[in-house]
Rosetta silent file (secondary structure, phi, psi, omega in degrees, C-alpha in Angstrom):
SEQUENCE: XXXXXXXXXXXXXXXXXXXXXXXXXXXXXXXXXXXXXXXXXXXXXXXXXXXXXXXXXXXXXXXXXXXXXXXXXXXXXXXXXXXXXXXXXXXXXXXXXXXXXXXXXXXXXXXXXXXXXXXXXXXXXXXXXXXXXXXXXXXXXXXXXXXXXXXXXXXXXXXXXXXXXXXXXXXXXXXXXXXXXXXXXXXXXXXXXXXXXXXXXXXXXXXXXXXXXXXXXXXXXXXXXXXXXXXXXXXXXXXX
SCORE:     score description
SCORE:     0.000 S_00000001
   1 L     0.000  -42.775 -179.663   79.440  115.068   36.071 S_00000001
   2 H   -64.844  -44.643  179.643   78.811  118.190   38.106 S_00000001
   3 H   -66.603  -35.379  177.358   80.215  120.534   35.473 S_00000001
   4 H   -64.078  -43.664  179.380   78.243  118.727   32.768 S_00000001
   5 H   -63.096  -41.965  178.799   75.034  119.139   34.739 S_00000001
   6 H   -63.517  -40.982 -179.750   75.715  122.842   35.274 S_00000001
   7 H   -66.743  -36.011  178.413   76.418  123.339   31.568 S_00000001
   8 H   -61.457  -26.243 -179.161   73.208  121.540   30.624 S_00000001
   9 L   -85.081   -3.539 -179.229   71.303  124.180   32.586 S_00000001
  10 L   -92.546  177.919 -179.146   72.823  127.005   30.567 S_00000001
  11 L   -74.306  111.626 -178.015   71.752  128.418   27.189 S_00000001
  12 L  -134.813  158.838  172.819   72.643  125.773   24.612 S_00000001
  13 L   -76.142  164.704 -179.927   71.509  124.722   21.185 S_00000001
  14 H   -59.689  -39.692 -179.114   69.451  121.555   20.828 S_00000001
  15 H   -69.327  -38.239  177.627   72.443  119.689   19.370 S_00000001
  16 H   -63.466  -41.857  177.907   74.737  120.833   22.179 S_00000001
  17 H   -63.442  -40.446  178.712   72.260  119.610   24.785 S_00000001
  18 H   -62.629  -43.645  179.750   71.982  116.281   22.993 S_00000001
  19 H   -65.324  -43.598 -179.723   75.762  115.895   22.911 S_00000001
  20 H   -67.148  -35.285  176.696   76.179  116.841   26.561 S_00000001
  21 H   -63.479  -36.850  176.088   73.443  114.445   27.619 S_00000001
  22 H   -64.114  -40.275  176.243   75.355  111.669   25.854 S_00000001
  23 H   -61.845  -45.320 -179.065   78.474  112.693   27.791 S_00000001
  24 H   -62.255  -45.185 -179.560   76.529  112.656   31.059 S_00000001
  25 H   -62.481  -40.872  178.955   75.000  109.232   30.375 S_00000001
  26 H   -65.271  -40.216  179.715   78.419  107.784   29.503 S_00000001
  27 H   -65.604  -40.526  177.969   79.963  109.270   32.650 S_00000001
  28 H   -64.233  -41.245  177.809   77.205  107.820   34.825 S_00000001
  29 H   -62.273  -44.354  178.875   77.701  104.409   33.230 S_00000001
  30 H   -63.115  -39.159  177.833   81.450  104.603   33.823 S_00000001
  31 H   -61.692  -41.861  177.711   80.853  105.625   37.438 S_00000001
  32 H   -61.537  -43.273 -179.868   78.617  102.565   37.930 S_00000001
  33 H   -61.931  -47.538 -179.105   81.290  100.286   36.459 S_00000001
  34 H   -62.253  -43.390 -179.581   84.029  101.740   38.676 S_00000001
  35 H   -62.002  -44.552  179.230   81.836  101.518   41.785 S_00000001
  36 H   -61.265  -45.046 -178.503   80.963   97.866   41.081 S_00000001
  37 H   -64.313  -42.584  179.016   84.600   96.899   40.528 S_00000001
  38 H   -65.511  -42.453  178.858   85.749   98.666   43.702 S_00000001
  39 H   -61.580  -45.937 -177.383   82.931   97.144   45.758 S_00000001
  40 H   -69.410  -34.520  175.493   83.646   93.635   44.526 S_00000001
  41 H   -62.250  -38.630  177.257   87.393   94.063   45.053 S_00000001
  42 H   -64.265  -40.884  178.297   86.617   95.070   48.633 S_00000001
  43 H   -64.140  -47.957 -178.263   84.457   91.963   49.057 S_00000001
  44 H   -61.908  -31.784  179.053   87.092   89.637   47.595 S_00000001
  45 L   -81.141   -2.482 -178.702   89.699   91.112   49.934 S_00000001
  46 L    69.170   25.927 -174.779   87.378   90.454   52.870 S_00000001
  47 L  -110.335    6.675  177.323   87.400   94.139   53.708 S_00000001
  48 L   -71.486  119.465 -178.390   83.745   95.085   53.274 S_00000001
  49 L  -112.772  136.010  179.403   82.724   96.527   56.624 S_00000001
  50 L   -96.611  139.277  171.853   79.141   97.205   57.613 S_00000001
  51 L   -80.496  153.681  178.875   78.041  100.240   59.583 S_00000001
  52 L  -122.271   88.538 -171.590   75.719   99.670   62.519 S_00000001
  53 E  -121.787  150.089  174.545   73.404  102.653   62.554 S_00000001
  54 E   -89.559  132.784  178.956   69.954  103.462   63.868 S_00000001
  55 E  -155.019  163.444  177.352   67.584  104.870   61.253 S_00000001
  56 E   -86.354  120.091 -177.989   63.919  105.142   60.358 S_00000001
  57 H   -60.723  -40.489 -178.903   62.977  102.410   57.923 S_00000001
  58 H   -60.966  -36.105 -178.976   60.148  104.468   56.426 S_00000001
  59 H   -68.052  -37.648  176.779   62.500  107.295   55.526 S_00000001
  60 H   -65.280  -43.291  179.968   64.786  104.932   53.625 S_00000001
  61 H   -66.076  -35.986  178.581   61.806  103.456   51.766 S_00000001
  62 H   -64.067  -41.171  178.764   60.486  106.920   50.957 S_00000001
  63 H   -59.973  -43.805  179.517   63.825  107.879   49.418 S_00000001
  64 H   -65.466  -44.842 -179.032   63.744  104.780   47.216 S_00000001
  65 H   -61.376  -44.772 -177.593   60.119  105.336   46.232 S_00000001
  66 H   -61.346  -43.270 -177.416   60.713  108.990   45.321 S_00000001
  67 H   -68.153  -49.515 -169.660   63.726  108.183   43.129 S_00000001
  68 H   -84.172  -21.951  174.690   62.412  105.170   41.255 S_00000001
  69 H   -64.727  -40.131  179.382   58.853  106.304   40.700 S_00000001
  70 H   -68.464  -46.245 -177.030   60.236  109.214   38.681 S_00000001
  71 H   -67.872  -37.015  177.831   62.778  107.128   36.744 S_00000001
  72 H   -67.015  -40.044  179.515   60.252  104.397   35.946 S_00000001
  73 H   -61.621  -37.181  177.768   57.740  106.994   34.742 S_00000001
  74 H   -59.581  -28.748 -179.599   60.357  108.378   32.351 S_00000001
  75 L   -93.575    1.621 -179.422   60.468  104.918   30.766 S_00000001
  76 L    80.044   23.637 -178.899   56.664  104.635   30.637 S_00000001
  77 L  -111.753  155.989  169.954   56.502  102.103   33.490 S_00000001
  78 E   -86.457  157.530  172.563   54.590  102.074   36.744 S_00000001
  79 E  -143.487  126.674  177.899   56.422  101.821   40.044 S_00000001
  80 E  -131.196  144.784  175.653   54.785  101.030   43.365 S_00000001
  81 E  -133.227  123.526  179.337   56.198  100.508   46.842 S_00000001
  82 E  -131.422  146.423 -176.789   54.047   99.213   49.677 S_00000001
  83 E  -132.569  143.598  176.461   54.953   98.244   53.229 S_00000001
  84 L   -60.378  134.716 -178.391   53.212   96.271   55.946 S_00000001
  85 L   -66.529  -15.240 -176.871   51.752   98.606   58.562 S_00000001
  86 L   -92.965    8.277  179.578   53.247   96.408   61.307 S_00000001
  87 L   -67.029  148.396  176.417   56.866   97.029   60.352 S_00000001
  88 L   -65.650  146.803 -177.750   59.123   98.440   63.079 S_00000001
  89 L   -76.740  -44.093 -175.973   59.644  102.179   62.876 S_00000001
  90 E  -120.883  128.774 -179.815   63.297  102.293   63.903 S_00000001
  91 E  -131.163  169.490 -179.823   65.851   99.597   63.060 S_00000001
  92 E  -128.850  119.695  172.709   69.603   99.153   63.271 S_00000001
  93 E  -168.895 -156.897  177.202   71.792   97.925   60.394 S_00000001
  94 L   -98.016  100.172 -176.037   73.816   99.499   57.573 S_00000001
  95 H   -66.275  -30.324 -179.978   71.353  101.846   55.813 S_00000001
  96 H   -66.839  -45.676  179.299   73.818  102.704   53.027 S_00000001
  97 H   -67.671  -39.190  178.359   74.317   99.060   52.059 S_00000001
  98 H   -62.754  -44.624  178.086   70.597   98.326   52.356 S_00000001
  99 H   -61.846  -40.829 -179.485   69.823  101.296   50.113 S_00000001
 100 H   -62.847  -46.654 -177.796   72.514  100.129   47.655 S_00000001
 101 H   -64.343  -48.459  179.451   71.156   96.577   47.434 S_00000001
 102 H   -62.435  -41.550  179.412   67.548   97.665   46.989 S_00000001
 103 H   -62.665  -39.471  179.425   68.566  100.316   44.479 S_00000001
 104 H   -66.284  -43.336  179.887   70.548   97.786   42.445 S_00000001
 105 H   -64.850  -42.116  179.486   67.679   95.291   42.382 S_00000001
 106 H   -69.295  -38.580  177.803   65.155   97.945   41.392 S_00000001
 107 H   -58.408  -44.797  177.537   67.531   99.351   38.770 S_00000001
 108 H   -62.598  -42.359 -178.639   67.767   95.914   37.149 S_00000001
 109 H   -60.533  -43.733  179.421   64.000   95.492   37.292 S_00000001
 110 H   -68.549  -41.220 -177.115   63.446   98.806   35.514 S_00000001
 111 H   -63.041  -39.971 -175.317   66.230   98.185   33.005 S_00000001
 112 L   -94.485   12.286  178.142   64.926   94.778   31.925 S_00000001
 113 L  -115.282  127.502 -178.413   61.263   95.824   31.779 S_00000001
 114 L  -110.001  -19.054  178.006   59.846   97.376   28.624 S_00000001
 115 L  -148.096  143.282 -177.800   56.126   97.273   29.395 S_00000001
 116 L   100.660 -122.024 -179.103   54.202   97.135   32.665 S_00000001
 117 E   176.590 -162.965 -174.293   56.167   98.036   35.733 S_00000001
 118 E  -131.214  131.552  176.082   57.835   97.192   39.019 S_00000001
 119 E  -116.820  129.266  174.991   56.261   96.432   42.398 S_00000001
 120 E  -115.862  126.380  176.667   58.246   96.514   45.646 S_00000001
 121 E  -124.314  145.283  179.701   56.664   95.115   48.806 S_00000001
 122 E  -129.504  124.614  179.691   58.106   95.006   52.304 S_00000001
 123 E  -146.199  164.728  177.275   56.668   92.798   54.993 S_00000001
 124 E   -87.075  139.124 -178.831   57.597   90.993   58.147 S_00000001
 125 E  -147.681 -158.104 -178.303   58.215   87.270   57.808 S_00000001
 126 L  -140.814  137.297  169.487   60.192   84.335   59.114 S_00000001
 127 L  -159.123  162.003 -174.881   63.290   82.500   57.921 S_00000001
 128 L   -77.798  124.915  175.685   66.140   80.624   59.520 S_00000001
 129 L  -155.945  167.997 -172.612   69.063   82.767   60.602 S_00000001
 130 L   -66.223  -17.655 -179.127   71.411   82.964   63.566 S_00000001
 131 L  -103.252   13.300 -170.912   69.303   85.665   65.264 S_00000001
 132 L   -64.114  -24.348 -179.814   65.964   83.901   64.796 S_00000001
 133 L   -97.250    5.081 -179.752   65.516   83.266   68.533 S_00000001
 134 L   -92.432  115.839 -177.618   66.525   86.793   69.539 S_00000001
 135 L   -65.491  -13.778  179.224   63.400   88.884   70.312 S_00000001
 136 L   -82.347   -4.106 -179.185   65.320   92.057   69.440 S_00000001
 137 E  -112.728  147.650  176.878   65.495   91.016   65.783 S_00000001
 138 E  -128.578  142.108  176.996   62.787   91.011   63.137 S_00000001
 139 E   -89.878  121.997  175.582   62.834   89.297   59.744 S_00000001
 140 E  -111.607  138.781  179.888   61.971   91.639   56.879 S_00000001
 141 E  -117.134  117.063  176.854   61.255   90.405   53.365 S_00000001
 142 E  -102.356  117.973  178.557   61.754   92.823   50.477 S_00000001
 143 E  -110.276  125.432  177.686   60.199   91.560   47.238 S_00000001
 144 E  -113.359  110.720 -174.411   61.086   93.277   43.961 S_00000001
 145 E  -120.112  132.887 -179.924   58.785   92.054   41.185 S_00000001
 146 E  -128.609  169.925  178.086   58.809   93.158   37.554 S_00000001
 147 L  -111.353   36.070 -172.786   57.024   92.367   34.304 S_00000001
 148 L   -87.353 -154.674 -171.143   60.240   92.258   32.321 S_00000001
 149 L   -72.815  -19.846  179.026   62.063   89.834   30.043 S_00000001
 150 L    76.153  178.133 -175.307   62.593   87.194   32.732 S_00000001
 151 L  -135.228  138.448  176.044   65.429   84.693   33.128 S_00000001
 152 L   -62.962  145.613 -176.450   65.864   81.138   31.860 S_00000001
 153 H   -57.853  -40.297 -177.162   65.603   78.503   34.615 S_00000001
 154 H   -75.720   -1.636  179.072   69.120   77.164   33.991 S_00000001
 155 H  -106.903   -2.867 -172.394   70.525   80.696   34.419 S_00000001
 156 L   -62.707  -37.577  178.727   68.970   81.547   37.784 S_00000001
 157 L   -79.072  -34.622 -175.075   72.024   80.539   39.833 S_00000001
 158 H   -65.781  -28.419 -175.432   74.565   81.859   37.339 S_00000001
 159 H   -65.567  -16.386  178.656   73.326   85.457   37.507 S_00000001
 160 H   -91.421   -1.688  177.544   74.764   85.765   41.026 S_00000001
 161 L   -82.549  149.742 -178.323   78.252   84.810   39.835 S_00000001
 162 L   -64.761  144.478  178.646   80.776   87.591   39.234 S_00000001
 163 L    55.855   27.984 -178.025   81.105   88.960   35.698 S_00000001
 164 L  -122.142  135.434  170.612   78.132   86.817   34.656 S_00000001
 165 L  -125.229  164.513 -170.900   74.870   87.810   33.001 S_00000001
 166 L   -55.619  -44.695 -179.566   72.023   85.560   31.937 S_00000001
 167 L  -145.216  159.602  178.546   72.981   85.549   28.242 S_00000001
 168 H   -60.722  -33.140 -178.673   75.560   87.192   25.996 S_00000001
 169 H   -65.003  -25.937  178.941   72.764   89.174   24.348 S_00000001
 170 H   -63.728  -44.062  178.904   72.013   90.846   27.686 S_00000001
 171 H   -63.651  -41.910 -179.595   75.437   92.482   27.747 S_00000001
 172 H   -64.720  -42.485 -172.816   75.082   93.610   24.142 S_00000001
 173 H   -86.379  -29.772 -172.465   71.583   95.011   24.581 S_00000001
 174 H  -121.060  -14.135 -178.098   71.678   96.361   28.147 S_00000001
 175 L    76.352 -165.372  179.294   75.328   96.765   29.136 S_00000001
 176 L   102.634  161.471 -177.177   76.560   96.206   32.685 S_00000001
 177 L   -98.630  -15.255 -173.624   79.513   94.418   34.281 S_00000001
 178 L    78.191   17.098 -179.928   77.772   91.351   35.662 S_00000001
 179 L  -105.511  -21.401 -171.280   78.908   92.335   39.165 S_00000001
 180 H   -56.919  -49.155 -177.588   75.791   93.992   40.595 S_00000001
 181 H   -70.855  -32.513  175.919   73.925   90.871   41.721 S_00000001
 182 H   -63.277  -41.093  177.807   77.107   89.268   43.056 S_00000001
 183 H   -65.939  -42.509 -179.258   77.656   92.355   45.204 S_00000001
 184 H   -61.677  -45.602 -178.496   74.026   92.362   46.333 S_00000001
 185 H   -64.612  -41.077 -179.789   74.099   88.708   47.403 S_00000001
 186 H   -67.993  -39.582  177.263   77.362   89.144   49.314 S_00000001
 187 H   -63.036  -40.970  177.732   76.089   92.316   51.028 S_00000001
 188 H   -61.641  -42.156  179.614   72.898   90.449   52.005 S_00000001
 189 H   -63.163  -42.933 -179.802   75.010   87.605   53.422 S_00000001
 190 H   -64.332  -29.354  177.524   77.150   90.019   55.437 S_00000001
 191 L   -85.157    5.670  176.890   73.963   91.527   56.893 S_00000001
 192 L    87.862    9.841 -175.137   72.888   88.028   57.951 S_00000001
 193 L  -116.410 -154.933 -177.678   70.297   87.564   55.219 S_00000001
 194 E  -150.164  160.775  176.930   69.849   86.068   51.775 S_00000001
 195 E  -134.326  121.198 -179.153   68.973   87.007   48.203 S_00000001
 196 E  -131.424  169.516 -177.561   67.031   84.633   45.942 S_00000001
 197 E  -143.999  146.866  169.286   65.141   84.843   42.668 S_00000001
 198 E  -129.087  137.517 -175.952   62.212   83.265   40.855 S_00000001
 199 E  -160.539  155.904  172.724   61.658   83.966   37.184 S_00000001
 200 E  -137.889  135.211  179.216   60.178   82.789   33.889 S_00000001
 201 L   -54.539  129.638  179.300   61.239   84.018   30.443 S_00000001
 202 L    78.555   -3.840 -176.626   58.796   86.630   29.192 S_00000001
 203 L  -117.527    3.191  178.401   56.921   86.628   32.514 S_00000001
 204 E    91.801 -179.181 -176.779   59.174   88.798   34.658 S_00000001
 205 E  -136.075  154.032  174.741   61.239   88.148   37.771 S_00000001
 206 E  -130.535  115.710  176.308   60.787   88.238   41.544 S_00000001
 207 E  -101.603  137.089 -179.565   63.795   88.887   43.777 S_00000001
 208 E  -118.914  113.588  173.976   63.505   88.231   47.515 S_00000001
 209 E  -102.396  115.794 -177.926   65.845   90.009   49.903 S_00000001
 210 E  -113.799  123.863 -175.333   65.439   88.580   53.413 S_00000001
 211 E  -134.714  136.072  168.556   67.190   90.343   56.280 S_00000001
 212 E   -87.988  116.697 -178.780   67.212   90.041   60.071 S_00000001
 213 E  -113.892  140.378  177.095   67.224   93.605   61.404 S_00000001
 214 E   -75.836  130.206  175.379   67.628   94.663   64.993 S_00000001
 215 E   -82.201  125.349 -176.018   64.623   96.588   66.284 S_00000001
 216 L  -104.461  134.917  174.592   65.870   99.683   68.040 S_00000001
 217 L   -98.201    6.651 -178.257   64.153  101.379   70.944 S_00000001
 218 L   -70.791  133.680  179.279   66.525  104.318   70.805 S_00000001
 219 L   -72.462  145.139  174.139   64.729  107.653   70.379 S_00000001
 220 L  -114.426  143.812 -175.270   65.415  109.757   67.312 S_00000001
 221 L   -65.531  -44.964 -173.801   65.125  113.521   67.384 S_00000001
 222 L   -79.763  147.193  173.133   63.312  113.990   64.081 S_00000001
 223 L   -75.719  155.648  177.989   59.736  113.002   63.490 S_00000001
 224 L   -56.215  136.029 -177.186   59.091  110.488   60.692 S_00000001
 225 L   -74.079  -20.064 -177.400   59.230  112.272   57.343 S_00000001
 226 L  -165.491  176.331  174.687   56.372  110.247   55.936 S_00000001
 227 L  -137.776  127.550  176.104   54.232  107.161   56.417 S_00000001
 228 L   -85.630  137.926  177.988   53.810  104.384   53.908 S_00000001
 229 L  -100.188  128.981 -173.919   50.335  102.916   53.660 S_00000001
 230 L   -78.785  143.593  169.657   50.208   99.162   53.292 S_00000001
 231 L  -101.319    1.793 -179.828   48.346   97.308   50.565 S_00000001
 232 L   -86.754  155.217  177.116   48.893   94.076   52.485 S_00000001
 233 L   -72.698  141.559  177.291   46.276   92.500   54.666 S_00000001
 234 L   -55.611  134.521  178.569   46.789   93.031   58.424 S_00000001
 235 L    85.232    1.764 -179.493   48.630   90.097   59.905 S_00000001
 236 L   -80.604   96.081 -173.214   50.048   88.933   56.562 S_00000001
 237 L  -129.329    5.848 -178.854   53.506   87.900   57.727 S_00000001
 238 L   -65.530  127.926 -178.791   54.165   84.496   56.142 S_00000001
 239 L  -101.257  114.880 -176.915   57.664   84.499   54.634 S_00000001
 240 L  -110.690    0.000    0.000   57.913   82.334   51.524 S_00000001
């Protein structure tokens, strides 16, 4: 992949660039397949281990916003990310796994949307979990909503099963292993949370990732890299 990218930046004919881009796209797809299979094998073996790190939530969200706003625009879609102004600044969990789950959900939303766009909202809410009475934990709800093809009602549970996609035509038209959502749900469970979906065919889908995160009072050396401005009303914390 690295050598392909370097070659793409050199002096090439239009046909050579087209061919190399096809190579790059195929390599990226293969990398995704290998990563999914390795991740799920790790889960099945009971060996997925979570890191417990302190990080700035806003910085993670900024990274996601920067990446997916550009990729959605390339497809002619909008992408917006908004966060409640009352979210904790510093939290403790596995930032790599959280980034992976959100990235996978957003990737699916962009892939299955042909017109319109994707909205991601993050707010504080409430749901039942083993840390619900611990004042050091906060419930965060990440909602990923798209205007895409949607999912049939009788397929909503099946999409979280391994090697399963909503319909056979999805694999033909969009590719994929059918492992991504299974990995996301298991990662959410390991982090003490849940992953659910609501959808209607032709009306888009809404995925809800609910996680209990420890609020950290530990100081961090760096100042926040950015600040997200909320589109939510102050005090809007009901978790549905």
